[in-house]
Coordinates of C-alpha atoms and ligand atoms in Angstrom, one line a residue:
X209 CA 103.3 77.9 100.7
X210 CA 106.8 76.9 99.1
X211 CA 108.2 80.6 98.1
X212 CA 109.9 80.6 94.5
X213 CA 113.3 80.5 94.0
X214 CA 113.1 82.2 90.8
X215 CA 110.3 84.8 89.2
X216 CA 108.3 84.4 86.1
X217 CA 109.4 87.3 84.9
X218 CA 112.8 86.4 84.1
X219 CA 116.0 87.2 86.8
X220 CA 118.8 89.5 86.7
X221 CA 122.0 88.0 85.4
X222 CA 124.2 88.7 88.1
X223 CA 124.9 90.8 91.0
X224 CA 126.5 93.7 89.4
X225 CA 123.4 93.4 87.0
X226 CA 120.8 94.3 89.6
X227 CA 123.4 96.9 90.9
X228 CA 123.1 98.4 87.6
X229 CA 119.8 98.1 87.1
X230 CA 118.5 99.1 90.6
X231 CA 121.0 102.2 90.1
X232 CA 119.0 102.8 86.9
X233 CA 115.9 102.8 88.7
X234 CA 117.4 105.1 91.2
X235 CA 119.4 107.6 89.2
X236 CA 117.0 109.7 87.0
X237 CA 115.8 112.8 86.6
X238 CA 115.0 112.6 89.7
X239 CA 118.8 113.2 90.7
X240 CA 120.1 116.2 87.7
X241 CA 116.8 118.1 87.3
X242 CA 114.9 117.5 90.4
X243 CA 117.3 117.5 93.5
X244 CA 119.1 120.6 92.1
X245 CA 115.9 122.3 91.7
X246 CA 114.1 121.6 95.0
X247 CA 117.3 122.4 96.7
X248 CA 117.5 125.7 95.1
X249 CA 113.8 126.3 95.9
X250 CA 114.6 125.7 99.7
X251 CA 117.3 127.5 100.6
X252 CA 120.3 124.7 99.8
X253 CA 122.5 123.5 102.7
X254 CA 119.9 122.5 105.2
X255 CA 117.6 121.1 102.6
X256 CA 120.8 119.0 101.3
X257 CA 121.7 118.0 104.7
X258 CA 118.1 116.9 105.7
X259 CA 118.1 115.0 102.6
X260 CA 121.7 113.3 102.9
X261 CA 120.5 112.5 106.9
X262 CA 117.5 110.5 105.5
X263 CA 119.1 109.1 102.6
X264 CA 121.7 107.2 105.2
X265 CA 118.9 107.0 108.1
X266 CA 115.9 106.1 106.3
X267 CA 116.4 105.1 103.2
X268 CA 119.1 102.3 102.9
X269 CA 117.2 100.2 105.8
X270 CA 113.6 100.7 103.6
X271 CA 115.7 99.7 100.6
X272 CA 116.9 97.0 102.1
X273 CA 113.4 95.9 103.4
X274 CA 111.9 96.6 100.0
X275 CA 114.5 94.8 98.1
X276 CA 114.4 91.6 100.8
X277 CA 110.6 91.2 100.6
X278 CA 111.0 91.3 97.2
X279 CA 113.6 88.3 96.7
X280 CA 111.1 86.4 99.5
X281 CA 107.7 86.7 97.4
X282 CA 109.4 86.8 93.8
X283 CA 106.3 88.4 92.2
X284 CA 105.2 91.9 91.9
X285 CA 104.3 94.0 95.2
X286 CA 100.9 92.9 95.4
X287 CA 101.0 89.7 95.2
X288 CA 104.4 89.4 97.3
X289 CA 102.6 91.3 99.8
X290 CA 99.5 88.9 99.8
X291 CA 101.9 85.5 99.5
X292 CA 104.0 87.3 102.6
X293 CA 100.5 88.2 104.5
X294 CA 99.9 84.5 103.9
X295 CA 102.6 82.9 104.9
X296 CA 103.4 85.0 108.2
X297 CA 99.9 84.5 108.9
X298 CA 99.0 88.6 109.0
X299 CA 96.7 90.9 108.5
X300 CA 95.5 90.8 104.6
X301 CA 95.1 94.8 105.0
X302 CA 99.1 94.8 104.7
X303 CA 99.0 94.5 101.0
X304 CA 97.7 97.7 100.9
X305 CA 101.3 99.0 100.5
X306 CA 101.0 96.9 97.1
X307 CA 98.2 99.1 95.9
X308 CA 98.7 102.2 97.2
X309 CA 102.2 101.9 95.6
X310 CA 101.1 101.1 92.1
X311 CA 98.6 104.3 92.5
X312 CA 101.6 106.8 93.7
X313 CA 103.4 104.7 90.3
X314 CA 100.5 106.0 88.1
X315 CA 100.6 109.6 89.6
X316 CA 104.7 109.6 89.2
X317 CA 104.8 108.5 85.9
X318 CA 102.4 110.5 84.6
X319 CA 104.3 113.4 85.2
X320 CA 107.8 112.4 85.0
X321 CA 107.0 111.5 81.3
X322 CA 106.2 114.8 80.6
X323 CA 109.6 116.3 82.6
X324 CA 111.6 113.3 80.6
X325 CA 110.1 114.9 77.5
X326 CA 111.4 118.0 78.2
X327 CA 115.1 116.5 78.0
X328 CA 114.1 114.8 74.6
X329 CA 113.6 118.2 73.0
X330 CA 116.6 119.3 74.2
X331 CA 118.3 116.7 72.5
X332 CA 117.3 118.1 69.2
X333 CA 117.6 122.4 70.4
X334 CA 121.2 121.7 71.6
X335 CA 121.9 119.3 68.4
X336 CA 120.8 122.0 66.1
X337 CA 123.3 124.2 67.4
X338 CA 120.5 126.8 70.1
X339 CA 122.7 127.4 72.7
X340 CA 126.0 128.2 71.1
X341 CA 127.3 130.7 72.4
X342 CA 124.2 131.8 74.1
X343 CA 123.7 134.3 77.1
X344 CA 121.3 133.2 80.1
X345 CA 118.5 135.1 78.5
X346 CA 118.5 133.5 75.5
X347 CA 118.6 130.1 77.8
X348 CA 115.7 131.3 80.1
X349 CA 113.4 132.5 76.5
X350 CA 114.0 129.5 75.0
X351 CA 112.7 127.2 77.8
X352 CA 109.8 129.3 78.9
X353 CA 108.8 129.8 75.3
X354 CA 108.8 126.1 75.0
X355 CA 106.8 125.3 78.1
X356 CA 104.6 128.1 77.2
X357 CA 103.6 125.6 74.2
X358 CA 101.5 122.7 75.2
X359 CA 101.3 120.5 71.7
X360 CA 105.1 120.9 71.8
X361 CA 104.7 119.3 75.4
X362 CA 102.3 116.6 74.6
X363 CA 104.6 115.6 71.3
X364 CA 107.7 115.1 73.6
X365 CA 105.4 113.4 76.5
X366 CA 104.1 111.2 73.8
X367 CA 107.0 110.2 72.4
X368 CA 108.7 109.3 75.7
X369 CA 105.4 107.2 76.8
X370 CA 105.6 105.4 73.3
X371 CA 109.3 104.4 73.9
X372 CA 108.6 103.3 77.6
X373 CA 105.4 101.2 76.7
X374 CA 107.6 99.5 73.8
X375 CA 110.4 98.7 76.5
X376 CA 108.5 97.6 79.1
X377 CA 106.1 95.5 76.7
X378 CA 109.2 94.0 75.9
X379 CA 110.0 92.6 79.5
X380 CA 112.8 94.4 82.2
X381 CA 115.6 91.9 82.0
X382 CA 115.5 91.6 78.3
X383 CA 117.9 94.3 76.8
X384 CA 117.5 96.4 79.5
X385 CA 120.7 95.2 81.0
X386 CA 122.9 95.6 77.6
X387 CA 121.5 98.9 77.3
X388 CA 122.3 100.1 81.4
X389 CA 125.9 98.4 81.6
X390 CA 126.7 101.2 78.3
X391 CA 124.8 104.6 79.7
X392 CA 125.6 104.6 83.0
X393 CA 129.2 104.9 83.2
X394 CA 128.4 107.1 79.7
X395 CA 126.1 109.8 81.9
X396 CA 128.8 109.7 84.9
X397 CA 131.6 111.2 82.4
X398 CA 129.6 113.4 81.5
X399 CA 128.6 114.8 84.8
X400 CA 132.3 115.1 85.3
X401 CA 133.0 117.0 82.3
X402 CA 129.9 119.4 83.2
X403 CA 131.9 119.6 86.8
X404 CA 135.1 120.8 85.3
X405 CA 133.1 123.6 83.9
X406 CA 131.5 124.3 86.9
X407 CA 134.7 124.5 88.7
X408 CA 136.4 127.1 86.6
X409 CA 133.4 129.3 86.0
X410 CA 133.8 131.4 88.8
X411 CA 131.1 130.3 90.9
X412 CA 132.0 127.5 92.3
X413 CA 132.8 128.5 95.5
X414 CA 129.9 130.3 96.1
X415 CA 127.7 127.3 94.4
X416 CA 129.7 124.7 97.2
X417 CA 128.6 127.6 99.7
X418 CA 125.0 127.1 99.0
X419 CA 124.9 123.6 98.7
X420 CA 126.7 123.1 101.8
X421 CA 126.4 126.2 104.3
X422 CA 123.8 125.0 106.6
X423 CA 121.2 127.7 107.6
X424 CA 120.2 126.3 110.9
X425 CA 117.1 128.7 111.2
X426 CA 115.7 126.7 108.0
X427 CA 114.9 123.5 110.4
X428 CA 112.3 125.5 111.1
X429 CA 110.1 125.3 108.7
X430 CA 108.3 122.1 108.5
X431 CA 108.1 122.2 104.8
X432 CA 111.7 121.8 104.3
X433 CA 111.7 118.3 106.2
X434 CA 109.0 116.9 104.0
X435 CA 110.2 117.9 101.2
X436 CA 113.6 116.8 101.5
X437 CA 112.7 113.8 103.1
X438 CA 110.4 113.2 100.2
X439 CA 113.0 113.5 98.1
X440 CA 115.4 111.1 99.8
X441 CA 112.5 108.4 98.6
X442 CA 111.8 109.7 95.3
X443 CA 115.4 109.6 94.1
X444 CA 116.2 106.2 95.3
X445 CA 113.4 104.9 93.9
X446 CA 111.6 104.2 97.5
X447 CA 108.3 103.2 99.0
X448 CA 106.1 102.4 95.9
X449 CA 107.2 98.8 95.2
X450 CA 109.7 99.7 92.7
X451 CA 112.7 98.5 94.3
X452 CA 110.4 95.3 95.8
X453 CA 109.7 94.5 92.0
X454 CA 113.1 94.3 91.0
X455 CA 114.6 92.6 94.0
X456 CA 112.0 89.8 93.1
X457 CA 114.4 89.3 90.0
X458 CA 117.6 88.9 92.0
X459 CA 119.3 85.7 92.4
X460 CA 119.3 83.9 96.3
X461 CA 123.2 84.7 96.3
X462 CA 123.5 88.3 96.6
X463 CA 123.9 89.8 99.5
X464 CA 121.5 92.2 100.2
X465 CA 123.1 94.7 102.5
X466 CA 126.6 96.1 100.7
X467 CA 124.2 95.7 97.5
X468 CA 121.9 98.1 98.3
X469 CA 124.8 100.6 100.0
X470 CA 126.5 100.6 96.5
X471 CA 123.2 101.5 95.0
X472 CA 122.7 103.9 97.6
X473 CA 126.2 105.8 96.8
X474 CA 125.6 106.1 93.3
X475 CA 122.7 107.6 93.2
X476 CA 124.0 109.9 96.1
X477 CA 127.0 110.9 94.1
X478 CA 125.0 111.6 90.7
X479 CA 122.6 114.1 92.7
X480 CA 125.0 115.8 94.6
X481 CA 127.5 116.2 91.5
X482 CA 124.7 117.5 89.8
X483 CA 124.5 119.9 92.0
X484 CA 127.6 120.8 92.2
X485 CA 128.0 120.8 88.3
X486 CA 124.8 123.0 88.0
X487 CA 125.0 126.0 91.1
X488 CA 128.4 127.4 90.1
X489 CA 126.6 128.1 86.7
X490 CA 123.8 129.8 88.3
X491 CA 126.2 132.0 90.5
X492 CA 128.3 132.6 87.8
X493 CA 125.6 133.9 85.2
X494 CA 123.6 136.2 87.5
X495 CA 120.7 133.6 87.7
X496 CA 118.0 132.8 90.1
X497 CA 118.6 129.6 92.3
X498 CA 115.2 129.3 93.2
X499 CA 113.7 129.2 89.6
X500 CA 111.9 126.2 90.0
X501 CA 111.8 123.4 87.5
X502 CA 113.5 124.8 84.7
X503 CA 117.1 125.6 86.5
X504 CA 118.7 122.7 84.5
X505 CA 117.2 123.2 81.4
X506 CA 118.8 127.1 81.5
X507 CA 122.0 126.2 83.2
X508 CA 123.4 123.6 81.7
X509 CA 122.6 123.9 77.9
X510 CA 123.9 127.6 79.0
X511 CA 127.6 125.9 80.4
X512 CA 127.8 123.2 77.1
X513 CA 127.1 126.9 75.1
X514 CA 130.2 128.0 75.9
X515 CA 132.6 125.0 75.5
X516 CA 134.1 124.0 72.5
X517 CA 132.1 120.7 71.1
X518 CA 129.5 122.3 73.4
X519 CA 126.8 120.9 70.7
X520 CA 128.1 117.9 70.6
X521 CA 128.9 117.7 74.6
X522 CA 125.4 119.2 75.6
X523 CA 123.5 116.9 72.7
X524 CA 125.2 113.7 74.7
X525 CA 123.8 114.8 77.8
X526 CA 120.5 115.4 77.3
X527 CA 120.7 111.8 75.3
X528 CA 121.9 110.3 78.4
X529 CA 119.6 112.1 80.8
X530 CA 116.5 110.6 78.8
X531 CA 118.2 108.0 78.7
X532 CA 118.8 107.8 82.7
X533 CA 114.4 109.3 82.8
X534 CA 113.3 105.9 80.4
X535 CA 115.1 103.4 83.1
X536 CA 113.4 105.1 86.0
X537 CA 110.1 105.3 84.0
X538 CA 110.5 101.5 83.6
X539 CA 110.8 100.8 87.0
X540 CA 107.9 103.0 88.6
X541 CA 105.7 101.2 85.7
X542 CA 107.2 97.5 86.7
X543 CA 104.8 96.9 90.1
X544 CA 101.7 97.6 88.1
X545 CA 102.7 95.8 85.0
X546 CA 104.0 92.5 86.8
X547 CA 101.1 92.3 88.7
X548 CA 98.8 92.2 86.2
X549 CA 100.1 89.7 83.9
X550 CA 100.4 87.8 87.4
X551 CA 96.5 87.9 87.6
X552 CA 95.1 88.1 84.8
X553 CA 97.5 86.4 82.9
X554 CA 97.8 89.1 80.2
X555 CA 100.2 89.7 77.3
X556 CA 102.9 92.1 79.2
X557 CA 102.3 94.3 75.6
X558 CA 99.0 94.3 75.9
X559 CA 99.2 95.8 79.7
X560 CA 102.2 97.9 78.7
X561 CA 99.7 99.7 76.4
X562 CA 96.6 100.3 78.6
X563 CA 99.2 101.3 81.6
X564 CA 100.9 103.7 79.0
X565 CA 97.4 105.0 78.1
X566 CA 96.2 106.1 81.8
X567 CA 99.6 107.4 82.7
X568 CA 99.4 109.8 79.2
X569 CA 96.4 111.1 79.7
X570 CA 96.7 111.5 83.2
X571 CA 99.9 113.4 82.2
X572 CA 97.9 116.2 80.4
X573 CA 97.1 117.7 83.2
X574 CA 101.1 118.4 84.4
X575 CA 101.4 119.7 80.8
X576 CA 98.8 121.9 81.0
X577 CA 99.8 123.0 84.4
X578 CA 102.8 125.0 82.5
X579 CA 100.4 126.9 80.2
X580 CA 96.5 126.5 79.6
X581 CA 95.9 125.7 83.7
X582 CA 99.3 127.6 85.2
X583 CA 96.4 129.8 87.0
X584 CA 94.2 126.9 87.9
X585 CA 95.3 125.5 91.4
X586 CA 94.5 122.6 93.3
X587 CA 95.2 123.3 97.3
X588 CA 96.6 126.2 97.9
X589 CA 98.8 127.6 95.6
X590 CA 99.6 124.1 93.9
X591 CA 99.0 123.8 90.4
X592 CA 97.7 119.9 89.4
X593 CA 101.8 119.1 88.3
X594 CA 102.8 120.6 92.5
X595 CA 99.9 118.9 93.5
X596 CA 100.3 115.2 91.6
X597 CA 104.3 115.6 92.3
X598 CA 103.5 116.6 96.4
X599 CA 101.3 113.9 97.2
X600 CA 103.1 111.1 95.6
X601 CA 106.5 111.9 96.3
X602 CA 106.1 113.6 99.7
X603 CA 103.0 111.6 101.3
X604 CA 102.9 108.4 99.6
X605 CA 106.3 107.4 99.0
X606 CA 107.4 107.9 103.0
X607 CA 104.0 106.2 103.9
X608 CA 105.1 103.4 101.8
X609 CA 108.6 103.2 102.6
X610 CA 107.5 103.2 106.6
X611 CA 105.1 100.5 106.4
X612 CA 107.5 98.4 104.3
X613 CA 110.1 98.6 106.6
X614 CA 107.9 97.9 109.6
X615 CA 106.1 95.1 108.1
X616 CA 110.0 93.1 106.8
X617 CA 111.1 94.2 110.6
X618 CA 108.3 93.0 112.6
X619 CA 106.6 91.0 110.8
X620 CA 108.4 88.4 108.5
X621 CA 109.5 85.1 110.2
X622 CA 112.9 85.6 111.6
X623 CA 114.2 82.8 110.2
X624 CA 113.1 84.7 106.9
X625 CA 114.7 87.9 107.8
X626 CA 118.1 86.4 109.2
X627 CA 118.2 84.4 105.4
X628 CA 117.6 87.3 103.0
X629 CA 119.8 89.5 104.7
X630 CA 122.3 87.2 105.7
X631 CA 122.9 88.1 109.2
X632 CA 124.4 85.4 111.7
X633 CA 125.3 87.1 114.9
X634 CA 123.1 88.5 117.4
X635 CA 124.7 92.1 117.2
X636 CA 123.9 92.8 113.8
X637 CA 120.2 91.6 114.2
X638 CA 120.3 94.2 116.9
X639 CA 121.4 97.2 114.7
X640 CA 119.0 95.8 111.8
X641 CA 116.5 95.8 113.9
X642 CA 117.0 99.4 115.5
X643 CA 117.6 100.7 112.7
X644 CA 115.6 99.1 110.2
X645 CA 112.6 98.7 112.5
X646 CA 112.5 101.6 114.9
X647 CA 114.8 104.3 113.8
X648 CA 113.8 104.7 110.1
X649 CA 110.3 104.3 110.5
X650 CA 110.1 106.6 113.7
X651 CA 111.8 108.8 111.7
X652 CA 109.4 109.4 109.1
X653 CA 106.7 109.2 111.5
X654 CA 108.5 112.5 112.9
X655 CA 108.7 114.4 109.7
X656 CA 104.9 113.6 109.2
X657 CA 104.0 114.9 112.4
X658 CA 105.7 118.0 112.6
X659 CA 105.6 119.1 109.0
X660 CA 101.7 118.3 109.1
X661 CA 101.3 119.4 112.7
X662 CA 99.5 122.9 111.2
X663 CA 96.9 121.4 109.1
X664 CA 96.0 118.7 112.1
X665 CA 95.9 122.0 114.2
X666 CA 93.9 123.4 112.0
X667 CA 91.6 120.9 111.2
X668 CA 90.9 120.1 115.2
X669 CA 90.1 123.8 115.6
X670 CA 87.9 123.9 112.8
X671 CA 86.1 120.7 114.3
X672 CA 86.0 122.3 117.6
X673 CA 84.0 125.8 115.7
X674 CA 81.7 123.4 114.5
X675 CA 80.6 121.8 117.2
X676 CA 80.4 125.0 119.1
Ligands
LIG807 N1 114.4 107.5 91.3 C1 113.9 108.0 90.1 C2 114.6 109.3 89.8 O1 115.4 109.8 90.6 C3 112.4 108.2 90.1 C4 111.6 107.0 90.6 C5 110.7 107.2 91.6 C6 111.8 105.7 90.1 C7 110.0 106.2 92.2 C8 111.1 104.7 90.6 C9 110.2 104.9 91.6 O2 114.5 109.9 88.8

C-alpha cells in the first residue's frame, strides 16, 4: 500500500508549527503542578536526576520513533499501526500499542480534567483579589477547603471537559495554532517573573539544594525510578500515541531529529523552572515539600500574594496554566478521536462528545477521591485518582513508549527508517540504532524489573504456598 503524503485531518503549517504544537502537547500541567509535586514527594535531587537521565536516554529516541511512525502512517495510532503491520508484513498483535494507548488516553484525561479544573478556579480566587497579602495558611485553607467540596470540583471539571470537547470537535490544526504561537511565549514570561520572586525570597538556595543535591541512598528505592521515569513519559507527552497523532500532521520536510530535541528542551526547561520558581517559596514560608498535589496551588498564589499586581500577575498565570492543561488535554484525546472518524467515518463533533462523556464520568471518581472516597483505596494505600494516575502514567505510558521504539527500530523497512529520520551515513544509523533500539528500550525494561521485582517476588512465593 502507497503511504499518504498528507493526513485527512488537516497538516501543520510549518515546522515551527508542530514545534509549537508538539510543545503544547508536552508542556502542561504536567510540567508546573505535577513535576514539582512528585519531586517534592520523593525526596528532590535524585528523583530530578533519574528524571532528566531518562528524559535525554529514553525519551527523545521514543519521541522520535513515535513522531516518525506517525509521519509514515499519516492516520491516528491505530490505524498507522495496522497500515505499518501491513506494510512491513508483521505481526497484527503490534497494533496493540494503538489501543492500549487510547485506553491509558481515557484514564489520563479523565483525571487531568479535573487537576486543569483546579487552575480554572483559581483564575477567578486570585482575580477576586484571595490571596492578597495572604499568609501560607490562609493559602493551605483555601485549597483544602476547596477540594474538600466535590460540586465545586465537578463544576470546574465540567467546564474544562466542555471547552476541550468544543476544541477538539473543532479539528487540531484549525485555531489551535493561532491560539499556541500567542500562550506559549505568554506562560514562559511568566515563569520568569515567578522565578525572580523565587530568587529573592530567601529560599532559593536551599530550594536549588533540594532540587539538585543528589541523595545517592534514594536509588534505592525502586519506587523512585518508576516514578520518575514515568514521569519523564507523562510530561513529554510519550507512549500513548499522542505524539504519533500529531506527527501524522507534519509535512515530509521537517527534519525529525533537531525537531523533536527542541521540543524536548522546552518542555525540560518549563518543568525544571517551575521548580525552581516554586521550592524557594516552600522553604521560604515554612511549608511542607512533600504536600502532595496541592504544593502549587499554595505556593504560588502565596508568591503572586505578595507582589505588587500580584492579582493581576497570579490571575495571568493560572489563565495560562489552563490554558497550557486544554492543549495537553487536546492531544491525549487526539489518538482516540482520529481514529474513529477514520473508521466509522463519524462527525469529529459528534465523537468529541461521546469521548468527552466517558472521560467526565470516568473523572468522578478522581474528584471524589479528594472528598466523599479520600478513605476508599484501591491497592494499597492508593485512592482511585493514585491509582488511575499510577497505572497510566507509570505502567502504560513506558510500556508504550518501549514497544514503539522497538517496533520503528526493528521493525520498519530500513529504507523507511533512513527516509523519515533523514540519516545518510552509516555512523549515525549506528547510534540510532543503539540508542533508539537497544538502549532506551532496555532501559525501561530495567526500571520495570527492578522497581516491580517485589511484587514478582511476592507473587512467585505466594504461587509456591499454594502449591505446597
Ligand atoms: N505532557 C502533558 C503534560 O505534561 C500531559 C500529556 C500526557 C499529554 C500524555 C499528552 C499525552 O501536562
Amino acid at each position: 500500500m502507497a503511504l499518504a503524503s498528507e493526513s485527512r485531518h488537516g497538516m501543520w503549517s510549518s515546522r515551527w508549527l508542530f514545534v509549537l504544537a508538539a510543545a503544547g502537547s508536552a508542556v502542561g500541567i504536567g510540567n508546573i503542578w505535577k513535576f514539582p509535586y512528585m519531586a517534592g514527594e520523593n525526596g528532590g535531587g535524585a528523583f530530578v536526576l533519574i528524571y532528566l537521565v531518562c528524559v535525554a536516554l529514553v525519551g527523545i529516541p521514543i519521541m522520535m520513533s513515535e513522531v516518525l511512525l506517525g509521519r509514515e502512517g499519516r492516520s491516528s495510532p491505530i490505524t498507522t499501526m495496522r497500515k505499518l503491520t501491513e506494510s512491513a508484513k508483521r505481526h497484527p498483535l503490534w497494533v496493540f500499542i494503538g489501543w492500549m494507548g487510547v485506553l491509558a488516553g481515557f484514564l489520563i484525561l479523565s483525571y487531568y480534567a479535573v487537576v486543569a479544573g483546579w487552575a480554572m478556579n483559581y483564575v477567578w480566587l486570585t482575580a477576586a483579589g484571595t490571596f492578597d497579602n495572604a499568609t501560607a495558611e490562609v493559602a493551605s485553607t483555601t485549597f483544602d477547603a476547596f477540594l474538600a467540596s466535590p460540586w465545586q470540583l465537578i463544576l470546574w471539571q465540567t467546564l474544562f471537559m466542555i471547552i476541550t470537547i468544543w476544541i477538539i470537535g473543532r479539528g487540531v490544526t484549525q485555531g489551535l495554532e493561532t491560539a499556541i504561537r500567542l500562550f506559549m511565549p505568554m506562560l514562559f514570561l511568566l515563569l520568569v517573573t515567578l522565578l525572580v520572586y523565587a530568587v529573592n525570597s530567601g529560599g532559593f538556595e536551599q530550594g536549588v539544594a533540594f532540587m539538585f543535591d543528589v541523595d545517592y541512598s534514594a536509588f534505592a528505592k525502586p519506587e523512585i525510578w518508576i516514578i520518575a521515569m514515568g514521569q519523564a513519559f507523562f510530561t513529554l507527552s510519550l507512549g500513548m500515541g499522542a505524539m504519533m497523532a500529531y506527527g501524522a500532521y507534519v509535512p515530509e520536510n521537517v527534519n525529525i531529529g533537531s525537531t523533536v530535541l527542541t521540543i524536548a528542551i522546552l518542555d525540560t526547561s518549563v518543568a525544571v523552572g517551575a521548580g525552581l520558581a516554586i521550592f524557594p517559596i516552600v522553604f521560604a514560608n515554612g511549608l511542607d515539600a512533600a504536600q502532595g498535589p496541592g504544593l502549587m496551588f499554595v505556593t504560588v498564589p502565596l508568591a503572586f500574594g505578595q507582589l505588587p499586581l500580584g492579582a493581576v500577575f497570579g490571575t495571568l498565570f493560572f489563565v495560562l496554566v489552563s490554558f497550557a492543561a486544554l492543549t495537553s488535554a487536546i492531544s491525549i484525546s487526539e489518538p482516540a478521536l482520529a481514529y474513529l472518524v477514520e473508521e466509522y467515518n463519524a462527525k469529529r463533533k459528534r465523537v468529541a462528545i461521546s469521548l468527552g462523556v466517558i472521560c467526565w464520568l470516568l473523572g468522578l471518581g478522581s474528584v471524589f477521591s479528594f472528598n466523599l472516597w479520600a478513605d476508599v483505596h484501591i491497592v494499597g494505600e492508593l485512592t482511585f485518582f493514585d491509582f488511575v494516575d499510577y497505572v497510566s502514567q507509570n505502567i502504560m505510558l513506558p510500556l508504550g513508549g518501549m514497544l514503539i521504539a522497538i517496533f520503528a527500530v526493528w521493525l520498519l523497512p530500513k529504507t523507511v527508517l533512513a527516509k523519515q529520520l533523514g540519516i545518510e551515513s552509516r555512523a549515525v544509523s549506528v547510534l540510532w540504532k543503539f540508542v533508539g533500539g537497544i538502549l532506551a528500550p532496555l532501559c525501561v525494561l530495567a526500571v520495570f524489573v527492578y522497581t516491580l521485582w517485589p511484587v514478582i517476588a511476592e507473587l512467585v512465593a505466594r504461587v509456591r504456598e499454594l502449591l505446597g
